[in-house]
GROMACS .gro file of C-alpha atoms in nm:
model
  167
    1SER     CA    1   0.862  -9.056  -2.670
    2SER     CA    2   0.527  -8.887  -2.779
    3HIS     CA    3   0.523  -8.744  -2.431
    4ARG     CA    4   0.892  -8.586  -2.512
    5SER     CA    5   0.785  -8.437  -2.846
    6ASP     CA    6   0.474  -8.266  -2.698
    7ARG     CA    7   0.689  -8.134  -2.451
    8THR     CA    8   0.951  -8.011  -2.686
    9GLY     CA    9   0.671  -7.870  -2.915
   10SER     CA   10   0.530  -7.674  -2.630
   11VAL     CA   11   0.873  -7.544  -2.543
   12GLY     CA   12   0.925  -7.457  -2.904
   13ARG     CA   13   0.605  -7.276  -2.928
   14ARG     CA   14   0.671  -7.086  -2.627
   15MET     CA   15   1.021  -6.974  -2.759
   16ILE     CA   16   0.870  -6.873  -3.099
   17GLU     CA   17   0.616  -6.630  -2.927
   18ARG     CA   18   0.860  -6.506  -2.670
   19PRO     CA   19   0.976  -6.134  -2.782
   20MET     CA   20   1.334  -6.105  -2.880
   21CYS     CA   21   1.335  -5.726  -2.831
   22GLU     CA   22   1.084  -5.490  -2.794
   23GLY     CA   23   0.815  -5.560  -3.031
   24ALA     CA   24   0.995  -5.816  -3.252
   25SER     CA   25   0.951  -6.196  -3.204
   26ILE     CA   26   1.165  -6.497  -3.292
   27HIS     CA   27   0.871  -6.618  -3.509
   28ASP     CA   28   0.913  -6.305  -3.749
   29PHE     CA   29   1.278  -6.357  -3.739
   30VAL     CA   30   1.282  -6.726  -3.817
   31ALA     CA   31   1.006  -6.693  -4.083
   32ASP     CA   32   1.241  -6.463  -4.270
   33ALA     CA   33   1.542  -6.687  -4.237
   34HIS     CA   34   1.368  -6.994  -4.379
   35ASP     CA   35   1.651  -7.083  -4.607
   36CYS     CA   36   1.910  -7.069  -4.313
   37PHE     CA   37   1.693  -7.304  -4.122
   38ALA     CA   38   1.660  -7.538  -4.396
   39GLY     CA   39   2.033  -7.553  -4.449
   40ALA     CA   40   2.058  -7.656  -4.094
   41LEU     CA   41   1.806  -7.933  -4.145
   42ARG     CA   42   2.030  -8.057  -4.415
   43GLY     CA   43   2.324  -8.083  -4.152
   44GLU     CA   44   2.509  -7.745  -4.237
   45ARG     CA   45   2.575  -7.493  -3.976
   46VAL     CA   46   2.448  -7.177  -4.116
   47ALA     CA   47   2.465  -6.815  -4.010
   48CYS     CA   48   2.279  -6.527  -4.146
   49GLU     CA   49   2.203  -6.169  -4.049
   50ARG     CA   50   1.832  -6.024  -4.056
   51THR     CA   51   1.670  -5.720  -3.912
   52ALA     CA   52   1.363  -5.693  -3.709
   53ALA     CA   53   1.169  -5.369  -3.629
   54THR     CA   54   1.107  -5.299  -3.277
   55ALA     CA   55   0.782  -5.150  -3.144
   56SER     CA   56   0.946  -4.794  -3.139
   57GLY     CA   57   1.013  -4.827  -3.511
   58ALA     CA   58   1.377  -4.867  -3.466
   59GLU     CA   59   1.569  -5.157  -3.676
   60SER     CA   60   1.776  -5.400  -3.487
   61TRP     CA   61   2.010  -5.638  -3.654
   62TYR     CA   62   2.044  -5.986  -3.543
   63GLU     CA   63   2.286  -6.274  -3.625
   64ALA     CA   64   2.145  -6.610  -3.632
   65CYS     CA   65   2.327  -6.928  -3.620
   66PHE     CA   66   2.133  -7.247  -3.716
   67THR     CA   67   2.322  -7.538  -3.585
   68PRO     CA   68   2.205  -7.909  -3.651
   69VAL     CA   69   2.143  -8.130  -3.376
   70VAL     CA   70   2.230  -8.481  -3.449
   71ASP     CA   71   2.195  -8.810  -3.290
   72ASP     CA   72   2.455  -9.086  -3.235
   73GLY     CA   73   2.413  -9.199  -3.584
   74GLY     CA   74   2.474  -8.850  -3.731
   75ALA     CA   75   2.099  -8.795  -3.829
   76VAL     CA   76   1.942  -8.444  -3.785
   77ILE     CA   77   1.710  -8.446  -3.521
   78GLY     CA   78   1.654  -8.076  -3.449
   79VAL     CA   79   1.803  -7.737  -3.503
   80CYS     CA   80   1.947  -7.515  -3.232
   81LEU     CA   81   1.905  -7.131  -3.309
   82SER     CA   82   2.118  -6.880  -3.134
   83LEU     CA   83   2.063  -6.510  -3.170
   84MET     CA   84   2.290  -6.227  -3.120
   85ASP     CA   85   2.194  -5.868  -3.139
   86ILE     CA   86   2.469  -5.709  -3.385
   87THR     CA   87   2.305  -5.375  -3.418
   88ARG     CA   88   2.596  -5.208  -3.263
   89ARG     CA   89   2.838  -5.381  -3.454
   90ARG     CA   90   2.671  -5.289  -3.781
   91GLN     CA   91   2.662  -4.927  -3.678
   92LEU     CA   92   3.034  -4.938  -3.627
   93ASP     CA   93   3.087  -5.109  -3.937
   94GLU     CA   94   2.912  -4.845  -4.124
   95HIS     CA   95   3.082  -4.564  -3.943
   96MET     CA   96   3.418  -4.725  -4.037
   97ARG     CA   97   3.296  -4.746  -4.394
   98ARG     CA   98   3.203  -4.387  -4.393
   99ALA     CA   99   3.531  -4.284  -4.233
  100GLU     CA  100   3.730  -4.483  -4.495
  101ARG     CA  101   3.554  -4.307  -4.763
  102LEU     CA  102   3.618  -3.965  -4.625
  103GLN     CA  103   3.994  -4.051  -4.599
  104ALA     CA  104   4.014  -4.159  -4.958
  105ALA     CA  105   3.817  -3.836  -5.049
  106GLY     CA  106   4.081  -3.650  -4.847
  107ARG     CA  107   4.377  -3.832  -5.016
  108LEU     CA  108   4.227  -3.754  -5.347
  109ALA     CA  109   4.170  -3.397  -5.266
  110GLY     CA  110   4.509  -3.366  -5.146
  111GLY     CA  111   4.657  -3.517  -5.470
  112VAL     CA  112   4.450  -3.270  -5.678
  113ALA     CA  113   4.578  -2.986  -5.460
  114HIS     CA  114   4.941  -3.084  -5.508
  115GLU     CA  115   4.878  -3.088  -5.890
  116VAL     CA  116   4.706  -2.768  -5.912
  117ASN     CA  117   4.967  -2.614  -5.674
  118ASN     CA  118   5.241  -2.739  -5.915
  119MET     CA  119   5.062  -2.577  -6.209
  120MET     CA  120   5.007  -2.249  -6.035
  121THR     CA  121   5.363  -2.250  -5.953
  122ALA     CA  122   5.457  -2.277  -6.330
  123VAL     CA  123   5.208  -2.000  -6.423
  124LEU     CA  124   5.357  -1.779  -6.164
  125GLY     CA  125   5.703  -1.848  -6.282
  126PHE     CA  126   5.626  -1.782  -6.641
  127SER     CA  127   5.415  -1.478  -6.554
  128ASP     CA  128   5.731  -1.334  -6.367
  129PHE     CA  129   5.931  -1.383  -6.677
  130LEU     CA  130   5.662  -1.234  -6.900
  131LEU     CA  131   5.620  -0.925  -6.676
  132ARG     CA  132   6.000  -0.861  -6.674
  133SER     CA  133   5.998  -0.898  -7.043
  134PHE     CA  134   5.772  -0.587  -7.098
  135PRO     CA  135   5.898  -0.218  -7.030
  136ALA     CA  136   5.755  -0.024  -6.755
  137GLY     CA  137   5.439   0.165  -6.863
  138ASP     CA  138   5.333  -0.097  -7.109
  139ALA     CA  139   4.971  -0.184  -7.065
  140ARG     CA  140   5.024  -0.550  -7.099
  141ARG     CA  141   5.199  -0.561  -6.772
  142GLU     CA  142   4.852  -0.487  -6.593
  143GLU     CA  143   4.705  -0.794  -6.769
  144VAL     CA  144   5.015  -1.009  -6.662
  145LEU     CA  145   4.952  -0.875  -6.306
  146GLU     CA  146   4.588  -0.995  -6.295
  147ILE     CA  147   4.714  -1.329  -6.435
  148MET     CA  148   4.961  -1.328  -6.136
  149SER     CA  149   4.698  -1.241  -5.878
  150ALA     CA  150   4.460  -1.498  -5.983
  151ALA     CA  151   4.739  -1.768  -5.976
  152ASN     CA  152   4.828  -1.648  -5.636
  153ARG     CA  153   4.441  -1.673  -5.501
  154ALA     CA  154   4.449  -2.037  -5.675
  155ALA     CA  155   4.766  -2.130  -5.498
  156ASN     CA  156   4.629  -2.002  -5.165
  157VAL     CA  157   4.312  -2.199  -5.203
  158THR     CA  158   4.527  -2.517  -5.280
  159ARG     CA  159   4.764  -2.451  -4.988
  160GLN     CA  160   4.447  -2.429  -4.761
  161LEU     CA  161   4.313  -2.740  -4.898
  162LEU     CA  162   4.642  -2.925  -4.838
  163ALA     CA  163   4.641  -2.797  -4.467
  164PHE     CA  164   4.292  -2.942  -4.441
  165THR     CA  165   4.369  -3.284  -4.567
  166ARG     CA  166   4.663  -3.309  -4.331
  167GLN     CA  167   4.452  -3.284  -4.033
   0.00000   0.00000   0.00000
């Protein structure tokens, strides 16, 4: 039994000192995941995510699963640690979150553009009525034409925005 624990301890030390990836060791990782390890010692299967910096300075993400090893009587006699590099999954998740935010911003911009377009339609319609109410040569007609020109420019911008949000 004493020989077995010496052998297990030696294997454990070799595993702890073995690099997980370029520049990061399991020891660094496990030291950071102490609470997860403690949960496994209480008989719980615990998963946690942690980072480890590589020698090049890049950050890698790992999912650690701490699973209790129990004897026939159900007593915890050890902990099995499995590590999985989840860096790519985390990058894809972040990419998806950004895409969803961009999509939401596009929907918001589209809604605002519709509202502005509706307002510009009203401004143009009432400006046309106002323009027709003034006789030819009335100086106020030029002011109404300026209002109509500005409303047309705003309507064009909103149409461009709507076209962009549909892409």
